[in-house]
C-alpha positions as YAML, in Angstrom:
chain: A
units: angstrom
residues:
- id: 1
  name: MET
  ca: [0.00, 0.00, 0.00]
- id: 2
  name: THR
  ca: [1.08, 3.63, -0.42]
- id: 3
  name: GLN
  ca: [2.74, 5.02, 2.66]
- id: 4
  name: PRO
  ca: [0.41, 7.56, 4.29]
- id: 5
  name: GLN
  ca: [1.88, 11.02, 4.79]
- id: 6
  name: LYS
  ca: [1.17, 10.79, 8.48]
- id: 7
  name: PRO
  ca: [3.07, 9.48, 11.50]
- id: 8
  name: THR
  ca: [2.23, 5.79, 11.93]
- id: 9
  name: VAL
  ca: [1.58, 3.91, 15.15]
- id: 10
  name: VAL
  ca: [0.78, 0.27, 15.92]
- id: 11
  name: ILE
  ca: [-1.65, -0.27, 18.82]
- id: 12
  name: THR
  ca: [-2.28, -3.79, 20.06]
- id: 13
  name: GLY
  ca: [-5.71, -4.59, 21.44]
- id: 14
  name: ALA
  ca: [-7.29, -1.66, 19.59]
- id: 15
  name: SER
  ca: [-10.71, -3.27, 19.09]
- id: 16
  name: SER
  ca: [-12.10, -2.04, 22.42]
- id: 17
  name: GLY
  ca: [-11.37, -0.20, 25.65]
- id: 18
  name: VAL
  ca: [-8.27, 1.93, 26.08]
- id: 19
  name: GLY
  ca: [-6.73, 0.74, 22.81]
- id: 20
  name: LEU
  ca: [-9.79, 1.72, 20.77]
- id: 21
  name: TYR
  ca: [-10.03, 5.16, 22.32]
- id: 22
  name: ALA
  ca: [-6.29, 5.74, 22.04]
- id: 23
  name: THR
  ca: [-6.78, 5.00, 18.34]
- id: 24
  name: LYS
  ca: [-9.55, 7.60, 18.21]
- id: 25
  name: ALA
  ca: [-7.41, 10.21, 19.98]
- id: 26
  name: LEU
  ca: [-4.39, 9.63, 17.74]
- id: 27
  name: ILE
  ca: [-6.44, 9.72, 14.54]
- id: 28
  name: LYS
  ca: [-7.77, 13.07, 15.74]
- id: 29
  name: ARG
  ca: [-4.14, 14.20, 16.12]
- id: 30
  name: GLY
  ca: [-3.44, 13.26, 12.50]
- id: 31
  name: TRP
  ca: [-1.85, 9.86, 13.00]
- id: 32
  name: PHE
  ca: [-2.30, 6.74, 10.90]
- id: 33
  name: VAL
  ca: [-3.09, 3.84, 13.22]
- id: 34
  name: VAL
  ca: [-2.47, 0.14, 12.60]
- id: 35
  name: MET
  ca: [-5.02, -1.62, 14.79]
- id: 36
  name: ALA
  ca: [-3.32, -4.91, 15.74]
- id: 37
  name: CYS
  ca: [-6.08, -7.20, 17.00]
- id: 38
  name: ARG
  ca: [-7.15, -10.81, 17.32]
- id: 39
  name: ASP
  ca: [-10.82, -10.36, 16.32]
- id: 40
  name: ILE
  ca: [-10.87, -8.66, 12.90]
- id: 41
  name: PRO
  ca: [-14.69, -8.38, 12.45]
- id: 42
  name: LYS
  ca: [-14.99, -6.88, 15.94]
- id: 43
  name: THR
  ca: [-12.27, -4.36, 15.13]
- id: 44
  name: GLU
  ca: [-13.87, -3.43, 11.81]
- id: 45
  name: ALA
  ca: [-17.21, -2.87, 13.53]
- id: 46
  name: ALA
  ca: [-15.62, -0.74, 16.28]
- id: 47
  name: ALA
  ca: [-13.79, 1.44, 13.76]
- id: 48
  name: LYS
  ca: [-16.97, 2.03, 11.79]
- id: 49
  name: ALA
  ca: [-19.03, 2.69, 14.92]
- id: 50
  name: LEU
  ca: [-16.65, 5.49, 15.95]
- id: 51
  name: GLY
  ca: [-16.50, 6.87, 12.41]
- id: 52
  name: PHE
  ca: [-12.79, 6.46, 11.76]
- id: 53
  name: PRO
  ca: [-11.94, 7.76, 8.26]
- id: 54
  name: SER
  ca: [-10.97, 4.85, 6.03]
- id: 55
  name: ASP
  ca: [-7.62, 6.47, 5.19]
- id: 56
  name: SER
  ca: [-6.67, 6.85, 8.85]
- id: 57
  name: TYR
  ca: [-6.29, 3.22, 9.92]
- id: 58
  name: LYS
  ca: [-5.46, -0.32, 8.86]
- id: 59
  name: ILE
  ca: [-6.34, -3.55, 10.67]
- id: 60
  name: LEU
  ca: [-3.83, -6.40, 10.90]
- id: 61
  name: PRO
  ca: [-4.36, -9.67, 12.80]
- id: 62
  name: ILE
  ca: [-2.30, -10.62, 15.81]
- id: 63
  name: ASP
  ca: [-2.80, -13.00, 18.73]
- id: 64
  name: LEU
  ca: [-0.33, -11.94, 21.43]
- id: 65
  name: GLY
  ca: [-0.76, -15.33, 23.11]
- id: 66
  name: SER
  ca: [0.90, -17.04, 20.15]
- id: 67
  name: LEU
  ca: [4.55, -16.32, 19.38]
- id: 68
  name: GLN
  ca: [4.02, -17.60, 15.85]
- id: 69
  name: SER
  ca: [1.19, -15.10, 15.38]
- id: 70
  name: VAL
  ca: [3.43, -12.27, 16.60]
- id: 71
  name: ARG
  ca: [6.09, -13.21, 14.07]
- id: 72
  name: ARG
  ca: [3.47, -13.44, 11.31]
- id: 73
  name: PHE
  ca: [2.19, -9.97, 12.21]
- id: 74
  name: VAL
  ca: [5.67, -8.47, 11.87]
- id: 75
  name: THR
  ca: [6.07, -10.11, 8.45]
- id: 76
  name: ASP
  ca: [2.67, -8.81, 7.35]
- id: 77
  name: TYR
  ca: [3.48, -5.35, 8.65]
- id: 78
  name: ARG
  ca: [6.70, -5.12, 6.71]
- id: 79
  name: SER
  ca: [4.96, -6.41, 3.59]
- id: 80
  name: SER
  ca: [2.46, -3.55, 3.87]
- id: 81
  name: GLY
  ca: [5.15, -0.98, 3.15]
- id: 82
  name: LEU
  ca: [4.32, 1.06, 6.24]
- id: 83
  name: SER
  ca: [6.97, 2.78, 8.31]
- id: 84
  name: LEU
  ca: [6.75, 2.78, 12.11]
- id: 85
  name: ASP
  ca: [6.97, 5.86, 14.33]
- id: 86
  name: ALA
  ca: [5.42, 4.48, 17.53]
- id: 87
  name: LEU
  ca: [4.42, 1.14, 19.04]
- id: 88
  name: VAL
  ca: [1.82, 0.87, 21.80]
- id: 89
  name: CYS
  ca: [1.64, -2.45, 23.65]
- id: 90
  name: ASN
  ca: [-1.86, -2.25, 25.10]
- id: 91
  name: ALA
  ca: [-3.55, -5.64, 24.66]
- id: 92
  name: ALA
  ca: [-4.04, -7.70, 27.81]
- id: 93
  name: THR
  ca: [-5.95, -10.69, 29.09]
- id: 94
  name: TYR
  ca: [-7.24, -11.09, 32.64]
- id: 95
  name: MET
  ca: [-8.85, -14.37, 33.71]
- id: 96
  name: PRO
  ca: [-9.30, -14.19, 37.49]
- id: 97
  name: LEU
  ca: [-11.77, -17.10, 37.75]
- id: 98
  name: LEU
  ca: [-9.42, -19.76, 36.42]
- id: 99
  name: LYS
  ca: [-8.50, -22.47, 38.93]
- id: 100
  name: GLU
  ca: [-6.07, -24.14, 36.54]
- id: 101
  name: PRO
  ca: [-3.84, -22.28, 34.09]
- id: 102
  name: ALA
  ca: [-4.79, -21.88, 30.44]
- id: 103
  name: ARG
  ca: [-1.84, -22.44, 28.12]
- id: 104
  name: SER
  ca: [-0.52, -20.72, 25.01]
- id: 105
  name: PRO
  ca: [0.34, -22.75, 21.88]
- id: 106
  name: GLU
  ca: [3.92, -22.82, 23.17]
- id: 107
  name: GLY
  ca: [2.77, -24.21, 26.53]
- id: 108
  name: TYR
  ca: [3.20, -21.08, 28.64]
- id: 109
  name: GLU
  ca: [0.61, -19.80, 31.15]
- id: 110
  name: LEU
  ca: [-1.67, -17.70, 28.96]
- id: 111
  name: SER
  ca: [-1.86, -14.35, 30.78]
- id: 112
  name: VAL
  ca: [1.93, -14.06, 31.05]
- id: 113
  name: ALA
  ca: [2.27, -15.38, 27.49]
- id: 114
  name: THR
  ca: [-0.13, -12.73, 26.16]
- id: 115
  name: ASN
  ca: [0.57, -9.71, 28.31]
- id: 116
  name: HIS
  ca: [4.33, -10.10, 28.67]
- id: 117
  name: LEU
  ca: [5.97, -12.62, 26.34]
- id: 118
  name: GLY
  ca: [3.94, -11.74, 23.23]
- id: 119
  name: HIS
  ca: [4.62, -8.04, 23.68]
- id: 120
  name: PHE
  ca: [8.24, -8.71, 24.62]
- id: 121
  name: LEU
  ca: [8.77, -10.52, 21.32]
- id: 122
  name: LEU
  ca: [6.87, -7.83, 19.38]
- id: 123
  name: CYS
  ca: [9.10, -5.13, 20.84]
- id: 124
  name: GLN
  ca: [12.27, -7.04, 19.98]
- id: 125
  name: LEU
  ca: [11.19, -7.70, 16.41]
- id: 126
  name: MET
  ca: [9.96, -4.17, 15.71]
- id: 127
  name: LEU
  ca: [12.86, -2.26, 17.25]
- id: 128
  name: PRO
  ca: [14.67, -2.15, 13.87]
- id: 129
  name: ASP
  ca: [11.53, -0.72, 12.24]
- id: 130
  name: LEU
  ca: [11.29, 1.99, 14.90]
- id: 131
  name: GLN
  ca: [14.96, 2.83, 14.48]
- id: 132
  name: LYS
  ca: [14.38, 3.52, 10.78]
- id: 133
  name: SER
  ca: [11.77, 6.15, 11.59]
- id: 134
  name: THR
  ca: [12.63, 9.69, 10.53]
- id: 135
  name: ALA
  ca: [10.12, 11.18, 12.99]
- id: 136
  name: PRO
  ca: [11.52, 13.79, 15.41]
- id: 137
  name: GLU
  ca: [10.53, 11.50, 18.27]
- id: 138
  name: LYS
  ca: [9.86, 7.78, 17.99]
- id: 139
  name: ARG
  ca: [8.26, 6.07, 20.97]
- id: 140
  name: LEU
  ca: [7.59, 2.60, 22.35]
- id: 141
  name: ILE
  ca: [4.89, 2.56, 25.02]
- id: 142
  name: ILE
  ca: [3.59, -0.26, 27.23]
- id: 143
  name: LEU
  ca: [0.49, -0.03, 29.41]
- id: 144
  name: GLY
  ca: [1.19, -0.85, 33.05]
- id: 145
  name: THR
  ca: [-1.13, -1.13, 36.03]
- id: 146
  name: VAL
  ca: [-1.44, 0.30, 39.52]
- id: 147
  name: THR
  ca: [-2.00, -3.20, 40.91]
- id: 148
  name: ALA
  ca: [1.62, -4.15, 40.16]
- id: 149
  name: ASN
  ca: [3.12, -1.13, 41.91]
- id: 150
  name: SER
  ca: [3.16, -1.16, 45.71]
- id: 151
  name: LYS
  ca: [4.11, 2.53, 45.71]
- id: 152
  name: GLU
  ca: [0.41, 3.11, 45.03]
- id: 153
  name: LEU
  ca: [-2.62, 2.05, 47.06]
- id: 154
  name: GLY
  ca: [-3.90, -0.34, 44.39]
- id: 155
  name: GLY
  ca: [-0.62, -2.23, 44.50]
- id: 156
  name: LYS
  ca: [-0.87, -2.83, 48.22]
- id: 157
  name: ILE
  ca: [-4.12, -4.82, 48.00]
- id: 158
  name: PRO
  ca: [-3.21, -8.46, 48.81]
- id: 159
  name: ILE
  ca: [-6.10, -10.07, 46.87]
- id: 160
  name: PRO
  ca: [-5.29, -12.66, 45.61]
- id: 161
  name: ALA
  ca: [-1.66, -11.70, 46.27]
- id: 162
  name: PRO
  ca: [0.61, -8.74, 45.48]
- id: 163
  name: ALA
  ca: [2.70, -8.83, 42.32]
- id: 164
  name: ASP
  ca: [5.92, -10.69, 43.11]
- id: 165
  name: LEU
  ca: [8.30, -12.32, 40.64]
- id: 166
  name: GLY
  ca: [10.31, -14.05, 43.36]
- id: 167
  name: ASP
  ca: [13.69, -15.05, 41.96]
- id: 168
  name: LEU
  ca: [12.11, -15.81, 38.56]
- id: 169
  name: GLN
  ca: [12.26, -19.53, 39.35]
- id: 170
  name: GLY
  ca: [9.33, -20.31, 37.02]
- id: 171
  name: LEU
  ca: [10.87, -18.57, 34.02]
- id: 172
  name: GLU
  ca: [14.25, -20.15, 34.70]
- id: 173
  name: ALA
  ca: [12.67, -23.63, 34.79]
- id: 174
  name: GLY
  ca: [11.15, -23.14, 31.32]
- id: 175
  name: PHE
  ca: [7.68, -21.91, 32.35]
- id: 176
  name: LYS
  ca: [5.84, -24.97, 31.02]
- id: 177
  name: ALA
  ca: [3.54, -27.42, 32.80]
- id: 178
  name: PRO
  ca: [3.36, -27.97, 35.66]
- id: 179
  name: ILE
  ca: [4.89, -24.50, 36.19]
- id: 180
  name: ALA
  ca: [2.40, -21.64, 35.77]
- id: 181
  name: MET
  ca: [3.80, -18.76, 37.80]
- id: 182
  name: ILE
  ca: [6.88, -16.63, 37.24]
- id: 183
  name: ASP
  ca: [7.99, -17.22, 40.83]
- id: 184
  name: GLY
  ca: [7.42, -20.98, 40.48]
- id: 185
  name: LYS
  ca: [4.71, -21.05, 43.17]
- id: 186
  name: PRO
  ca: [1.16, -22.50, 42.87]
- id: 187
  name: PHE
  ca: [-1.11, -20.92, 40.28]
- id: 188
  name: LYS
  ca: [-3.13, -17.82, 41.22]
- id: 189
  name: ALA
  ca: [-4.90, -16.35, 38.20]
- id: 190
  name: GLY
  ca: [-5.17, -12.78, 39.47]
- id: 191
  name: LYS
  ca: [-1.56, -12.71, 40.59]
- id: 192
  name: ALA
  ca: [-0.43, -14.06, 37.21]
- id: 193
  name: TYR
  ca: [-1.98, -10.96, 35.61]
- id: 194
  name: LYS
  ca: [-0.28, -8.61, 38.09]
- id: 195
  name: ASP
  ca: [3.06, -10.36, 37.57]
- id: 196
  name: SER
  ca: [2.77, -10.05, 33.80]
- id: 197
  name: LYS
  ca: [2.13, -6.31, 34.07]
- id: 198
  name: LEU
  ca: [5.07, -5.91, 36.44]
- id: 199
  name: CYS
  ca: [7.18, -7.53, 33.71]
- id: 200
  name: ASN
  ca: [5.78, -5.00, 31.23]
- id: 201
  name: MET
  ca: [6.97, -2.07, 33.34]
- id: 202
  name: MET
  ca: [10.35, -3.67, 33.97]
- id: 203
  name: THR
  ca: [10.71, -4.32, 30.23]
- id: 204
  name: ILE
  ca: [10.37, -0.60, 29.51]
- id: 205
  name: ARG
  ca: [13.11, 0.29, 31.96]
- id: 206
  name: GLU
  ca: [15.36, -2.36, 30.47]
- id: 207
  name: LEU
  ca: [14.60, -1.26, 26.90]
- id: 208
  name: ASP
  ca: [15.59, 2.27, 27.84]
- id: 209
  name: ARG
  ca: [18.77, 1.08, 29.57]
- id: 210
  name: ARG
  ca: [19.85, -1.04, 26.62]
- id: 211
  name: PHE
  ca: [18.65, 1.02, 23.65]
- id: 212
  name: GLY
  ca: [17.49, 4.48, 24.73]
- id: 213
  name: SER
  ca: [20.62, 6.53, 24.21]
- id: 214
  name: GLN
  ca: [21.87, 4.67, 21.14]
- id: 215
  name: THR
  ca: [18.59, 4.60, 19.20]
- id: 216
  name: GLY
  ca: [16.89, 7.83, 20.20]
- id: 217
  name: ILE
  ca: [13.69, 5.89, 20.89]
- id: 218
  name: ILE
  ca: [11.63, 7.07, 23.87]
- id: 219
  name: PHE
  ca: [10.58, 4.09, 26.02]
- id: 220
  name: ASN
  ca: [7.80, 4.64, 28.57]
- id: 221
  name: SER
  ca: [5.04, 2.86, 30.45]
- id: 222
  name: LEU
  ca: [1.88, 4.44, 31.84]
- id: 223
  name: TYR
  ca: [-1.15, 3.88, 34.01]
- id: 224
  name: PRO
  ca: [-3.95, 6.05, 32.56]
- id: 225
  name: GLY
  ca: [-6.34, 5.52, 35.49]
- id: 226
  name: CYS
  ca: [-8.87, 3.01, 36.73]
- id: 227
  name: VAL
  ca: [-10.98, 2.14, 33.70]
- id: 228
  name: ALA
  ca: [-13.36, 0.07, 35.80]
- id: 229
  name: ASP
  ca: [-15.75, -0.82, 32.97]
- id: 230
  name: THR
  ca: [-13.20, -1.80, 30.34]
- id: 231
  name: PRO
  ca: [-13.67, -5.15, 28.53]
- id: 232
  name: LEU
  ca: [-10.52, -6.30, 30.36]
- id: 233
  name: PHE
  ca: [-12.88, -7.32, 33.18]
- id: 234
  name: ARG
  ca: [-15.24, -9.37, 31.00]
- id: 235
  name: ASN
  ca: [-13.97, -12.59, 32.61]
- id: 236
  name: ALA
  ca: [-14.43, -11.30, 36.16]
- id: 237
  name: PRO
  ca: [-17.43, -12.39, 38.28]
- id: 238
  name: PRO
  ca: [-20.68, -10.70, 37.13]
- id: 239
  name: LEU
  ca: [-21.22, -9.11, 40.54]
- id: 240
  name: PHE
  ca: [-17.71, -7.63, 40.44]
- id: 241
  name: GLN
  ca: [-18.43, -6.15, 37.00]
- id: 242
  name: LYS
  ca: [-21.40, -4.31, 38.49]
- id: 243
  name: ILE
  ca: [-19.94, -3.23, 41.82]
- id: 244
  name: PHE
  ca: [-16.40, -2.28, 40.78]
- id: 245
  name: PRO
  ca: [-17.33, 0.65, 38.49]
- id: 246
  name: TRP
  ca: [-19.80, 1.98, 41.10]
- id: 247
  name: PHE
  ca: [-17.15, 1.68, 43.83]
- id: 248
  name: GLN
  ca: [-14.55, 3.54, 41.74]
- id: 249
  name: LYS
  ca: [-17.00, 6.28, 40.75]
- id: 250
  name: ASN
  ca: [-18.57, 6.88, 44.15]
- id: 251
  name: ILE
  ca: [-16.13, 5.75, 46.86]
- id: 252
  name: THR
  ca: [-12.54, 6.10, 45.63]
- id: 253
  name: LYS
  ca: [-13.43, 8.72, 42.98]
- id: 254
  name: GLY
  ca: [-10.75, 7.04, 40.91]
- id: 255
  name: TYR
  ca: [-12.93, 6.06, 37.95]
- id: 256
  name: VAL
  ca: [-11.69, 7.03, 34.49]
- id: 257
  name: SER
  ca: [-13.70, 6.62, 31.32]
- id: 258
  name: GLN
  ca: [-12.34, 4.59, 28.44]
- id: 259
  name: GLU
  ca: [-12.24, 7.75, 26.35]
- id: 260
  name: LEU
  ca: [-10.18, 9.71, 28.91]
- id: 261
  name: ALA
  ca: [-7.79, 6.77, 29.36]
- id: 262
  name: GLY
  ca: [-7.40, 6.60, 25.58]
- id: 263
  name: GLU
  ca: [-6.67, 10.32, 25.44]
- id: 264
  name: ARG
  ca: [-4.02, 9.99, 28.14]
- id: 265
  name: THR
  ca: [-2.41, 7.11, 26.27]
- id: 266
  name: ALA
  ca: [-2.34, 9.24, 23.13]
- id: 267
  name: GLN
  ca: [-0.62, 12.02, 25.06]
- id: 268
  name: VAL
  ca: [2.20, 9.69, 26.07]
- id: 269
  name: VAL
  ca: [2.52, 8.54, 22.45]
- id: 270
  name: ALA
  ca: [2.41, 11.90, 20.71]
- id: 271
  name: ASP
  ca: [2.65, 14.98, 22.91]
- id: 272
  name: ALA
  ca: [5.84, 16.97, 23.43]
- id: 273
  name: GLY
  ca: [5.57, 16.98, 27.22]
- id: 274
  name: PHE
  ca: [6.17, 13.22, 27.38]
- id: 275
  name: SER
  ca: [9.63, 13.06, 25.82]
- id: 276
  name: GLN
  ca: [11.45, 11.87, 28.96]
- id: 277
  name: SER
  ca: [12.44, 8.24, 28.44]
- id: 278
  name: GLY
  ca: [12.52, 5.29, 30.82]
- id: 279
  name: VAL
  ca: [9.74, 6.50, 33.12]
- id: 280
  name: HIS
  ca: [6.26, 5.46, 34.20]
- id: 281
  name: TRP
  ca: [3.56, 8.09, 33.70]
- id: 282
  name: SER
  ca: [0.56, 8.32, 36.01]
- id: 283
  name: TRP
  ca: [-2.24, 10.70, 36.88]
- id: 284
  name: GLY
  ca: [-2.44, 9.77, 40.55]
- id: 285
  name: ASN
  ca: [-5.07, 8.10, 42.69]
- id: 286
  name: ARG
  ca: [-7.83, 10.65, 41.96]
- id: 287
  name: GLN
  ca: [-8.03, 10.63, 38.19]
- id: 288
  name: LYS
  ca: [-10.05, 13.65, 37.12]
- id: 289
  name: GLU
  ca: [-10.47, 15.51, 33.84]
- id: 290
  name: GLY
  ca: [-7.66, 18.05, 33.51]
- id: 291
  name: ARG
  ca: [-5.37, 16.40, 36.07]
- id: 292
  name: GLU
  ca: [-1.71, 16.74, 35.12]
- id: 293
  name: ALA
  ca: [0.49, 13.71, 34.49]
- id: 294
  name: PHE
  ca: [3.57, 13.04, 36.60]
- id: 295
  name: VAL
  ca: [6.38, 10.48, 36.73]
- id: 296
  name: GLN
  ca: [5.30, 7.78, 39.19]
- id: 297
  name: GLU
  ca: [7.91, 5.97, 41.24]
- id: 298
  name: LEU
  ca: [7.82, 2.20, 40.82]
- id: 299
  name: SER
  ca: [8.41, -0.33, 43.57]
- id: 300
  name: LYS
  ca: [9.54, -3.77, 42.41]
- id: 301
  name: GLY
  ca: [9.65, -2.51, 38.85]
- id: 302
  name: SER
  ca: [12.74, -0.51, 39.76]
- id: 303
  name: ASP
  ca: [14.86, -3.59, 40.46]
- id: 304
  name: ASP
  ca: [17.30, -3.27, 37.57]
- id: 305
  name: VAL
  ca: [19.23, -6.44, 38.43]
- id: 306
  name: LYS
  ca: [16.05, -8.51, 38.33]
- id: 307
  name: ALA
  ca: [14.89, -6.69, 35.19]
- id: 308
  name: ALA
  ca: [18.08, -7.67, 33.37]
- id: 309
  name: ARG
  ca: [17.66, -11.31, 34.39]
- id: 310
  name: MET
  ca: [13.97, -11.27, 33.45]
- id: 311
  name: TRP
  ca: [15.03, -9.93, 30.05]
- id: 312
  name: ASP
  ca: [17.54, -12.71, 29.47]
- id: 313
  name: LEU
  ca: [15.10, -15.45, 30.51]
- id: 314
  name: SER
  ca: [12.32, -13.95, 28.39]
- id: 315
  name: MET
  ca: [14.62, -13.86, 25.36]
- id: 316
  name: LYS
  ca: [15.09, -17.62, 25.70]
- id: 317
  name: LEU
  ca: [11.37, -18.29, 26.13]
- id: 318
  name: VAL
  ca: [10.45, -16.36, 22.97]
- id: 319
  name: GLY
  ca: [13.21, -18.04, 20.97]
- id: 320
  name: LEU
  ca: [15.65, -15.15, 20.51]
...
């Protein structure tokens, strides 16, 4: 296809929630968005429902839970003739009701395979494409979460357990059955999600340490706020899906709409005020319209020694 005369960004998980509304916000800013999604008909319907101009986006299939699918996406992307100015790793799966781990085609626990390993491989494979960008600022962004950062209230909640990678015993042992947790301990579905997001935030710090100065790429993570009604929670208990948004809107006052979270994600991707690399952006515990972003301190995500080891083990698991 003909290269659009617009900056180009890939957003994973752009068929709904934060990814969809980040797409909307970036299109409004004049970007061309590649919506990288698993469900193509759903993505097409979402793009049409929000009235995206046909020359402002392209949909390409990817299943982050399959390393083969990630590699196929990169091949398809390069075949399209598109350049790459930004990559947003947004897609995530959360399956808190599972008693036994679901597995990826490669045999890895599925939430870590999707949220961490799939994105980890995507970042590695697309770094050369980002480096070729002639944009004034090229950026690689990963969505984090408050629940994996004990420097914030949401990260202190011990249900089912706080994020904790241990000594990475599970990754070191190959991360296949019967192993289902990064720390090698018994499976806890909610903790597996938190652990995977902690890996996401550590990956950004390690990307910046290894490649930031030599490539000129800006590497950041962010937590755009508590999007309590996002489709991420579609596998949570029905009662939770009803109570959680009400609780965030009326008790904590921390509720953020999908549209505002998408706008904040777009800011980190495109706006000049977010050019500092290797940091985690947040809007605090009371996310309100107009609230200014700030660099949020990370807890376990700041362990650079563990991040380097997590990187090396992840490289082996994704076959690099």
